[in-house]
Short mmCIF file of C-alpha atoms and ligand atoms in Angstrom, two decimals:
data_model
loop_
_atom_site.label_atom_id
_atom_site.label_comp_id
_atom_site.label_asym_id
_atom_site.label_seq_id
_atom_site.Cartn_x
_atom_site.Cartn_y
_atom_site.Cartn_z
CA MET A 9 -6.94 3.23 -1.00
CA ARG A 10 -10.11 2.13 -1.10
CA SER A 11 -10.36 2.10 2.70
CA ILE A 12 -10.40 5.50 2.50
CA PRO A 13 -13.59 7.47 2.88
CA THR A 14 -14.49 10.55 0.84
CA VAL A 15 -16.70 13.58 1.98
CA ASN A 16 -19.94 14.83 0.92
CA ASN A 17 -21.20 10.95 -0.10
CA ASP A 18 -24.28 9.30 2.15
CA ASP A 19 -24.37 6.17 -0.35
CA GLU A 20 -20.24 5.32 -0.60
CA ARG A 21 -19.98 1.57 1.03
CA LEU A 22 -16.33 1.65 2.13
CA GLU A 23 -13.75 -1.21 1.20
CA PRO A 24 -12.37 -2.98 4.41
CA ILE A 25 -9.20 -4.94 4.06
CA SER A 26 -8.89 -8.31 4.23
CA GLY A 27 -7.42 -10.48 7.32
CA THR A 28 -6.11 -9.20 10.13
CA PRO A 29 -3.79 -6.10 11.61
CA ILE A 30 0.12 -7.12 12.63
CA ASP A 31 1.37 -7.84 15.57
CA LEU A 32 3.47 -4.61 16.22
CA LEU A 33 4.99 -6.50 19.18
CA ASN A 34 6.65 -9.12 16.01
CA MET A 35 6.70 -7.40 12.81
CA PRO A 36 7.50 -9.31 9.63
CA THR A 37 10.53 -9.29 7.23
CA GLY A 38 9.12 -7.82 4.58
CA CYS A 39 5.48 -5.31 3.98
CA PRO A 40 3.49 -5.12 7.11
CA PHE A 41 0.52 -4.87 4.92
CA ALA A 42 1.77 -8.21 2.56
CA PRO A 43 -0.71 -10.84 4.28
CA ARG A 44 -3.96 -8.69 3.01
CA CYS A 45 -2.27 -7.24 -0.29
CA ASP A 46 -4.20 -8.10 -3.52
CA ALA A 47 -1.19 -6.59 -5.30
CA ALA A 48 1.69 -8.84 -2.79
CA MET A 49 4.64 -9.63 -4.95
CA LYS A 50 6.99 -12.44 -3.74
CA ILE A 51 9.89 -9.57 -3.18
CA CYS A 52 6.95 -7.75 -0.88
CA ILE A 53 7.36 -10.97 1.46
CA LYS A 54 11.31 -10.76 1.63
CA GLN A 55 11.92 -7.24 2.25
CA ASN A 56 10.12 -3.98 2.98
CA CYS A 57 10.07 -1.31 0.36
CA GLN A 58 11.86 2.06 1.05
CA ARG A 59 9.86 5.48 0.81
CA MET A 60 9.58 6.75 -2.63
CA GLU A 61 8.46 11.05 -3.36
CA ILE A 62 5.08 10.73 -6.11
CA ASN A 63 5.12 14.45 -5.55
CA GLU A 64 5.59 17.17 -3.79
CA ASN A 65 2.81 15.93 -0.83
CA HIS A 66 2.57 12.24 -1.71
CA ALA A 67 5.30 8.98 -0.82
CA ALA A 68 4.86 6.05 -0.84
CA ALA A 69 6.73 3.05 0.49
CA CYS A 70 5.55 0.40 -1.81
CA TRP A 71 6.75 -2.10 -4.16
CA VAL A 72 4.19 -1.28 -6.86
CA ASN A 73 5.32 1.94 -7.03
CA VAL A 74 9.18 0.63 -7.93
CA LYS A 75 7.61 -1.70 -10.57
CA ASN A 76 5.64 0.82 -12.27
CA ALA A 77 8.32 3.45 -12.22
CA MET A 78 10.63 1.00 -13.91
CA GLU A 79 8.61 0.41 -16.57
CA GLY A 80 7.76 3.86 -17.37
CA GLY A 81 4.35 4.41 -16.42
CA GLU A 82 2.54 6.20 -13.69
CA GLU A 83 4.49 6.11 -10.12
CA ALA A 84 1.01 6.19 -8.17
S1 SF4 B 17 4.84 -3.24 -1.06
FE1 SF4 B 17 2.74 -2.61 -1.67
S2 SF4 B 17 2.37 -4.21 -3.37
FE2 SF4 B 17 3.38 -4.82 -1.96
S3 SF4 B 17 2.28 -5.94 0.00
FE3 SF4 B 17 3.14 -3.49 0.73
S4 SF4 B 17 1.18 -2.76 -0.45
FE4 SF4 B 17 0.84 -4.30 -1.30
#
């Protein structure tokens, strides 16, 4: 999310995602972002997360959202 640019902010420095994109012809078992994600957990490597509705306009497929929901915290 930190690599998404905002409008009208000339001083903004975008934060690149480290590593290289995955091989789309050889997709991993778990989340395709796991090797490059600072928040990756063991489950991220083993299993891809299902899409989860955050609100009427947003959805995510990230284990962090599931973990937060299970702990009663915010979902996004
Ligand atoms: S599921 Fe979420 S926390 Fe896990 S690797 Fe993917 S983006 Fe990161």
